Structure formats: structure tokens, C-alpha cells
CSV table of C-alpha atoms in Angstrom, one decimal:
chain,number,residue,atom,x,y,z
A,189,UNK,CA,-24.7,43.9,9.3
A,190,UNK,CA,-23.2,41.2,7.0
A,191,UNK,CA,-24.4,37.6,7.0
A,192,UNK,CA,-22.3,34.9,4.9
A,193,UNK,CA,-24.8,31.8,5.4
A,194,UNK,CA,-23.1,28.3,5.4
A,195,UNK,CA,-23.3,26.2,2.1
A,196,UNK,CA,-22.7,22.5,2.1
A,197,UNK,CA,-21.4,22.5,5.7
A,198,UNK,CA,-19.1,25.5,5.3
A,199,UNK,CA,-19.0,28.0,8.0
A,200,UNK,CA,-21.5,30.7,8.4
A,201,UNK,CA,-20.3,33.9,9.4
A,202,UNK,CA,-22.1,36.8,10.8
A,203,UNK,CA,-20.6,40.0,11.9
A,204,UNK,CA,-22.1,42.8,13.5
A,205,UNK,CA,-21.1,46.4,12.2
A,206,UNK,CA,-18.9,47.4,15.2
A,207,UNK,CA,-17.4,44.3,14.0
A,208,UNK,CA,-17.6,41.6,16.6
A,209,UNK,CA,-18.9,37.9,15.3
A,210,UNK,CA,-22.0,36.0,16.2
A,211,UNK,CA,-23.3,32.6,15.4
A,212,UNK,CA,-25.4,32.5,11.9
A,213,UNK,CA,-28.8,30.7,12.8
A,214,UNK,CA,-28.3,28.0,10.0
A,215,UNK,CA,-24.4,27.6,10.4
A,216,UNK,CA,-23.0,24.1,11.3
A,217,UNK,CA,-20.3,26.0,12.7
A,218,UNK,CA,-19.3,30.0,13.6
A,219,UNK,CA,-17.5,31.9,15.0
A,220,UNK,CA,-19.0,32.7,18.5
A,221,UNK,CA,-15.9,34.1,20.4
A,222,UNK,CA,-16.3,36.4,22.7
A,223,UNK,CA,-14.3,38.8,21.4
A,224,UNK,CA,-14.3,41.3,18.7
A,225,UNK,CA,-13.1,40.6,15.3
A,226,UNK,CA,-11.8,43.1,13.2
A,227,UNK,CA,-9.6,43.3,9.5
A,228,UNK,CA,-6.2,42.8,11.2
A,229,UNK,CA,-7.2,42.0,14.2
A,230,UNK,CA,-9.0,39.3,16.9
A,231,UNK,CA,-9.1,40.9,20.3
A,232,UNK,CA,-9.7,38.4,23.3
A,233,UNK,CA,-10.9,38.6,26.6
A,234,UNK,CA,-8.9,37.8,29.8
A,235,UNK,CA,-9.6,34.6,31.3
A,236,UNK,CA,-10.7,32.6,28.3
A,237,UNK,CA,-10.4,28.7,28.9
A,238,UNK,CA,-8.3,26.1,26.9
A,239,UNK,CA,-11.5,24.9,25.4
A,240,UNK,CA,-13.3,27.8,24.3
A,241,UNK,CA,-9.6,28.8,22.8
A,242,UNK,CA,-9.2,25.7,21.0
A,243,UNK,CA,-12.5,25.6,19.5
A,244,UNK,CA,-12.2,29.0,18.4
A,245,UNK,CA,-8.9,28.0,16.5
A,246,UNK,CA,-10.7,25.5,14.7
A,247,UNK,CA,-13.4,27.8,13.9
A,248,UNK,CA,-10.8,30.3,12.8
A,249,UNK,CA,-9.0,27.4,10.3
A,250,UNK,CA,-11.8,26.6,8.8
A,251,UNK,CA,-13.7,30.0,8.1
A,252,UNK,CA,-9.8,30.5,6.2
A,253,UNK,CA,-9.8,27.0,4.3
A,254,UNK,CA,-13.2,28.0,3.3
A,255,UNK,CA,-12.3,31.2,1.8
A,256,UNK,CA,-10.3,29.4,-1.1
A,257,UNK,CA,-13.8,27.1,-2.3
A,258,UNK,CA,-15.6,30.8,-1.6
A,259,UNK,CA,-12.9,32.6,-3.9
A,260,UNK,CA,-12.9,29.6,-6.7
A,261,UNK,CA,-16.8,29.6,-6.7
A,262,UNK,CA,-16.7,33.4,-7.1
A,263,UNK,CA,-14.2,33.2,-10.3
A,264,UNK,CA,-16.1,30.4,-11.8
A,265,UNK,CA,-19.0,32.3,-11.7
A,266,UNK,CA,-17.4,35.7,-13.0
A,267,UNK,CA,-15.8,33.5,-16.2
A,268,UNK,CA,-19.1,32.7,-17.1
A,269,UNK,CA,-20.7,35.8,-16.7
A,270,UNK,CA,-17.9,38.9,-16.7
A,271,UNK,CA,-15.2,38.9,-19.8
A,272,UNK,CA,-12.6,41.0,-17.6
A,273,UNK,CA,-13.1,38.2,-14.9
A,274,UNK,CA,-9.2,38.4,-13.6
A,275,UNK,CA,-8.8,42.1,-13.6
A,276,UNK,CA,-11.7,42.7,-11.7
A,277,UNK,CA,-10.6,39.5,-9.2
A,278,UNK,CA,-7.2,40.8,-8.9
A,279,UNK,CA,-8.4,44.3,-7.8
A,280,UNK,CA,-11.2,43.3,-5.6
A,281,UNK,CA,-8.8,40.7,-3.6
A,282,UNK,CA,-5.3,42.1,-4.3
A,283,UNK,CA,-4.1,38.5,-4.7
A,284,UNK,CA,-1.7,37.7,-7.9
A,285,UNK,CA,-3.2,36.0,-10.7
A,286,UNK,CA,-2.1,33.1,-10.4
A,287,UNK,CA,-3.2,32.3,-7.2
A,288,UNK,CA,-6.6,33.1,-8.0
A,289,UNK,CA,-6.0,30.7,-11.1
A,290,UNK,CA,-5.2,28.1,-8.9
A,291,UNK,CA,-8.3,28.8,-6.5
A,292,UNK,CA,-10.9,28.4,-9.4
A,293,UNK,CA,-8.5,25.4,-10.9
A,294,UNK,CA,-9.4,23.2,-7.8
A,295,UNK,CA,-13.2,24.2,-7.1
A,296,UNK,CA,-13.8,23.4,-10.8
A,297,UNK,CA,-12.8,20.1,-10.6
A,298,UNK,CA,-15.0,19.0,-7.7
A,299,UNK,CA,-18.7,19.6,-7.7
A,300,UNK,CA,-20.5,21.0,-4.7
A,301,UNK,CA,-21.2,17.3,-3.6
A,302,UNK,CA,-17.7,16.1,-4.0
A,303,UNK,CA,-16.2,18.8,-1.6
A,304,UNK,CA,-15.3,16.6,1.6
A,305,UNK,CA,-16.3,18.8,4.8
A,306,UNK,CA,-13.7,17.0,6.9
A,307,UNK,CA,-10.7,17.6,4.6
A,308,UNK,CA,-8.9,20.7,3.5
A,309,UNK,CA,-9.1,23.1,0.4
A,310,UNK,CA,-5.3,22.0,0.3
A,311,UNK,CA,-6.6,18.1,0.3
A,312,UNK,CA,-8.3,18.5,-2.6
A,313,UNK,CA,-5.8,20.5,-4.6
A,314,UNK,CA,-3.4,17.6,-4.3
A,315,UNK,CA,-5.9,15.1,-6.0
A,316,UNK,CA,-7.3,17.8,-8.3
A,317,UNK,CA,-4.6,16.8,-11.4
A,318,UNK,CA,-6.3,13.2,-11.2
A,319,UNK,CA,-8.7,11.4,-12.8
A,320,UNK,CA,-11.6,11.1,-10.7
A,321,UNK,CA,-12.0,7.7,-10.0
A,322,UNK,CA,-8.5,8.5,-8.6
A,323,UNK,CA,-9.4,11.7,-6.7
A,324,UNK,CA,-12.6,10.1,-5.0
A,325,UNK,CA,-10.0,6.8,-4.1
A,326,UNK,CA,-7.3,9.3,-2.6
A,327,UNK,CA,-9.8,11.3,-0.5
A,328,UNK,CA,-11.6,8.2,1.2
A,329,UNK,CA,-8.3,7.1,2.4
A,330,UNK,CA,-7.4,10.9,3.3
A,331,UNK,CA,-10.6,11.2,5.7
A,332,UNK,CA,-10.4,7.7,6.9
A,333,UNK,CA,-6.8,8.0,7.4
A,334,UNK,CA,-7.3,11.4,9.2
A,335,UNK,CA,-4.4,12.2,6.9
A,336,UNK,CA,-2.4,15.9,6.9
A,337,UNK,CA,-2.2,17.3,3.2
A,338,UNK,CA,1.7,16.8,3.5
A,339,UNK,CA,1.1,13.0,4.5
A,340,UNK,CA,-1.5,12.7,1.3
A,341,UNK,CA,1.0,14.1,-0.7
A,342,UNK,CA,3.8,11.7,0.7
A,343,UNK,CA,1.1,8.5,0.5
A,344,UNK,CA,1.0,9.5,-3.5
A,345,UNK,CA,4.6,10.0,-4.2
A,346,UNK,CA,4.8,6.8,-2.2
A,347,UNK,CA,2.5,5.0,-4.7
A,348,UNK,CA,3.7,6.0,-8.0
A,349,UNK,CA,7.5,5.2,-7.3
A,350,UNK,CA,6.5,1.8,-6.1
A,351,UNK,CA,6.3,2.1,-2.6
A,352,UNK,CA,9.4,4.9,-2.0
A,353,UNK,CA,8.4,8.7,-1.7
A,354,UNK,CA,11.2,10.6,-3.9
A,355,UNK,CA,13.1,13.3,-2.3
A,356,UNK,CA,11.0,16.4,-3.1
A,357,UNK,CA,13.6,19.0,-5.2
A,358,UNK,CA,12.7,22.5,-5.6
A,359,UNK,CA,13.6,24.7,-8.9
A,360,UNK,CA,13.8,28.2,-8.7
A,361,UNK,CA,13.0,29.8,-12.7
A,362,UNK,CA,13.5,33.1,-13.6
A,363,UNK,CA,11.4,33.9,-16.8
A,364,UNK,CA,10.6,37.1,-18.4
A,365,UNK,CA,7.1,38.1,-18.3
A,366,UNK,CA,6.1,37.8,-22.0
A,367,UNK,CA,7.1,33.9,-20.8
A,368,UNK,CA,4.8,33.4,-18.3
A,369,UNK,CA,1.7,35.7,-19.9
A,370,UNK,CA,1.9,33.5,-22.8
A,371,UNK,CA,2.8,30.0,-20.6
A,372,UNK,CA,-0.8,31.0,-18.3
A,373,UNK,CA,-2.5,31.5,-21.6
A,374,UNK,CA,-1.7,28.3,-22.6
A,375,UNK,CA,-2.5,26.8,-19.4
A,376,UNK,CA,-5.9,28.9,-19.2
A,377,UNK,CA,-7.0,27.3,-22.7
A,378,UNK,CA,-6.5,23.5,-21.1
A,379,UNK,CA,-8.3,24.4,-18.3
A,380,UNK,CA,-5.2,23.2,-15.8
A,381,UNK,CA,-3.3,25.1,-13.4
A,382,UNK,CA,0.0,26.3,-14.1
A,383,UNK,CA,2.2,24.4,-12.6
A,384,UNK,CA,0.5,21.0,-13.5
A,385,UNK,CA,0.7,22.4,-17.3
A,386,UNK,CA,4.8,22.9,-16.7
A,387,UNK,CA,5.3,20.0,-15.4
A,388,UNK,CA,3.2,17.7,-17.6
A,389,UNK,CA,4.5,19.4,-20.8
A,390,UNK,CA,8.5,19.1,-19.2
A,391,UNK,CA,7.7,15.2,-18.8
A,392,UNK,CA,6.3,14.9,-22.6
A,393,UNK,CA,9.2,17.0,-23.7
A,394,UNK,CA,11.3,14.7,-21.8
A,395,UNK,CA,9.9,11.0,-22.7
A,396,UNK,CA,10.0,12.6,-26.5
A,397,UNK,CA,13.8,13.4,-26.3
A,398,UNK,CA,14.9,10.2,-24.9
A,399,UNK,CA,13.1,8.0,-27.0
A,400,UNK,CA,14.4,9.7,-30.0
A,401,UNK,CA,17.9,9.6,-28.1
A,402,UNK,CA,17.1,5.5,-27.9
A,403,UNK,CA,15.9,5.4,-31.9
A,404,UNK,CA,18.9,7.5,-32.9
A,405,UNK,CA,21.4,4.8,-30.9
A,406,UNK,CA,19.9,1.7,-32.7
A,407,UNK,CA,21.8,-0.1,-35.0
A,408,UNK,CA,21.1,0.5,-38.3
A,409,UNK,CA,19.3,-2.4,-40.5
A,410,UNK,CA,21.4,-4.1,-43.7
């Protein structure tokens, strides 16, 4: 039998070994479906009401949302204590390195008591580039709000263009891989994800060009 106890008002899961879940004894929340639970697989029985359904949906979300803190706890702990950290990740989970960089990037930057139970891994990742007077300002309204992550996301554009959400533009890069090894490297050594790395490094590159673009265009003195 395998018992996952719940931690800060996570999920507990308990499983059974022909498979089928059961209510942990100290879990806020379970999942108690009647039916049997396997690695692809959630077998129902006939005759199951709309409640008992829709709870066990919920149940199901959040035992998944769960799994990302689970997984970015587990890497912090193995960068602390196991220098091959990522290969042993990447072939215990089969997930890409870079999602698993992202997973420990957010858990990181919110303590056990700063994880809100009532909002999303996927909340939290959108503050998690913040400063954390920001972050804690941006989840109050979030959980008060009973906010999506897409309408957080939308309430932040919103903020920082002065009141008008941008039109979101997606850019496909194609990169060799000596590119990106040494671009996660980088990123690694600041401590930020990927993506926020690009993009903060792009802007810099950016403001850099055009104010030398503006110094090169002034008049010159007598």
C-alpha cells in the first residue's frame, strides 16, 4: 500500500495495491471514488450521481495541480542534496528539463506558508517573476476575485499598460542546442526561469539599443 499524507492542505492520497483509492485519515481532501484508479486509467461505476461526479473532478484537479508544488519540492530538495539532481529528475519523471526547471522555479519562490490552497500551481507561476510585496498584492485579489489564471494574467497586462491588456503575440525560435544548454545555464546561475531570463535580457538589450539610437541622433555640442 502507498500513502501520500496531505501537507499544508494538499490532498492526501492513499491507494490500495490492486490500485483503487481511499480517503487518507489526515487528508482535507481525497480521492474517495468509488471506482478503481489505475496509471492510465479511472474506471467508474454505473449510476454515479452528478454530485459524487463533480466532486470527484475537483478532487481529481487538484491531486494534478498538486503534483507541480510535489515535483518543485522534490527538485529543491535534490539540488541541495544530489549533484546530478536533473538527470536523475528527468529519468525518474520523463518530463524535459525545462519543465522541471520551471516546477522548482515557482515552489522556490513561495514558502510553504505563502502557497494559497484556494488558488492554482498556475496562479502562482504568474506572480512568481514579482517582487513579493507584489506577488502577496496579486494573489489577495486572485482569491478574493475568485480569478482564473488567464483572467490574473489579463488583470496584470491590464495594469502595466495603464489600464489596456496588450494583444498577447506568440514567437516561435528555432535555436541549436549548444544555444539553449548554454542560455538554461545562464538562467540556472540567476536562479529564474527560462523564459523570464529571455525576456528580461531581450527588454535590457532593447532599452540599451534605443537609447544609444537616441544619444547617437543628438545634435552635436559647438
Amino acid at each position: 500500500m502507498t500513502d501520500v499524507t496531505g501537507v499544508n492542505g494538499y490532498p492526501s492520497l492513499a491507494t490500495t495495491h490492486h490500485g483503487q483509492a481511499r480517503p487518507a485519515g489526515n487528508a482535507r481532501m481525497a480521492l474517495d471514488a468509488p471506482g478503481m484508479t489505475r496509471r492510465t486509467a479511472l474506471s467508474l461505476p454505473p449510476g454515479m450521481s452528478l454530485t459524487a461526479w463533480s466532486r470527484l473532478g475537483r478532487q481529481i484537479f487538484i491531486i494534478s495541480d498538486s503534483s507541480a508544488w510535489w515535483l518543485g519540492d522534490w527538485l529543491i530538495y535534490g539540488q541541495a542534496h544530489y549533484p546530478d539532481r536533473y538527470k536523475r529528475a528527468i529519468a525518474e519523471t520523463s518530463l524535459d528539463y525545462q519543465t522541471l526547471r520551471n516546477y522548482a522555479w515557482v515552489a522556490r519562490q513561495f514558502s510553504l506558508s505563502r502557497r494559497r490552497d484556494k488558488l492554482s500551481f498556475q496562479h502562482h507561476a504568474e506572480v512568481a517573476s514579482l517582487p513579493e510585496p507584489d506577488q502577496e498584492i496579486w494573489l489577495n485579489r486572485a482569491e478574493k476575485g475568485s480569478w482564473s489564471r488567464n483572467e490574473l494574467r489579463r488583470r496584470i497586462k491590464a495594469e502595466r499598460n495603464g489600464g489596456t491588456a496588450d494583444e498577447v503575440t506568440h514567437i516561435q525560435m528555432n535555436i541549436i542546442a549548444e544555444q539553449k544548454k548554454r542560455w538554461q545555464e545562464a538562467a540556472e546561475s540567476t536562479e529564474q526561469d527560462l523564459l523570464v531570463w529571455m525576456v528580461s535580457n531581450l527588454d535590457r538589450a532593447a532599452l540599451a539599443a534605443l537609447e544609444s539610437r537616441k544619444a547617437g541622433a543628438l545634435p552635436q555640442s559647438a
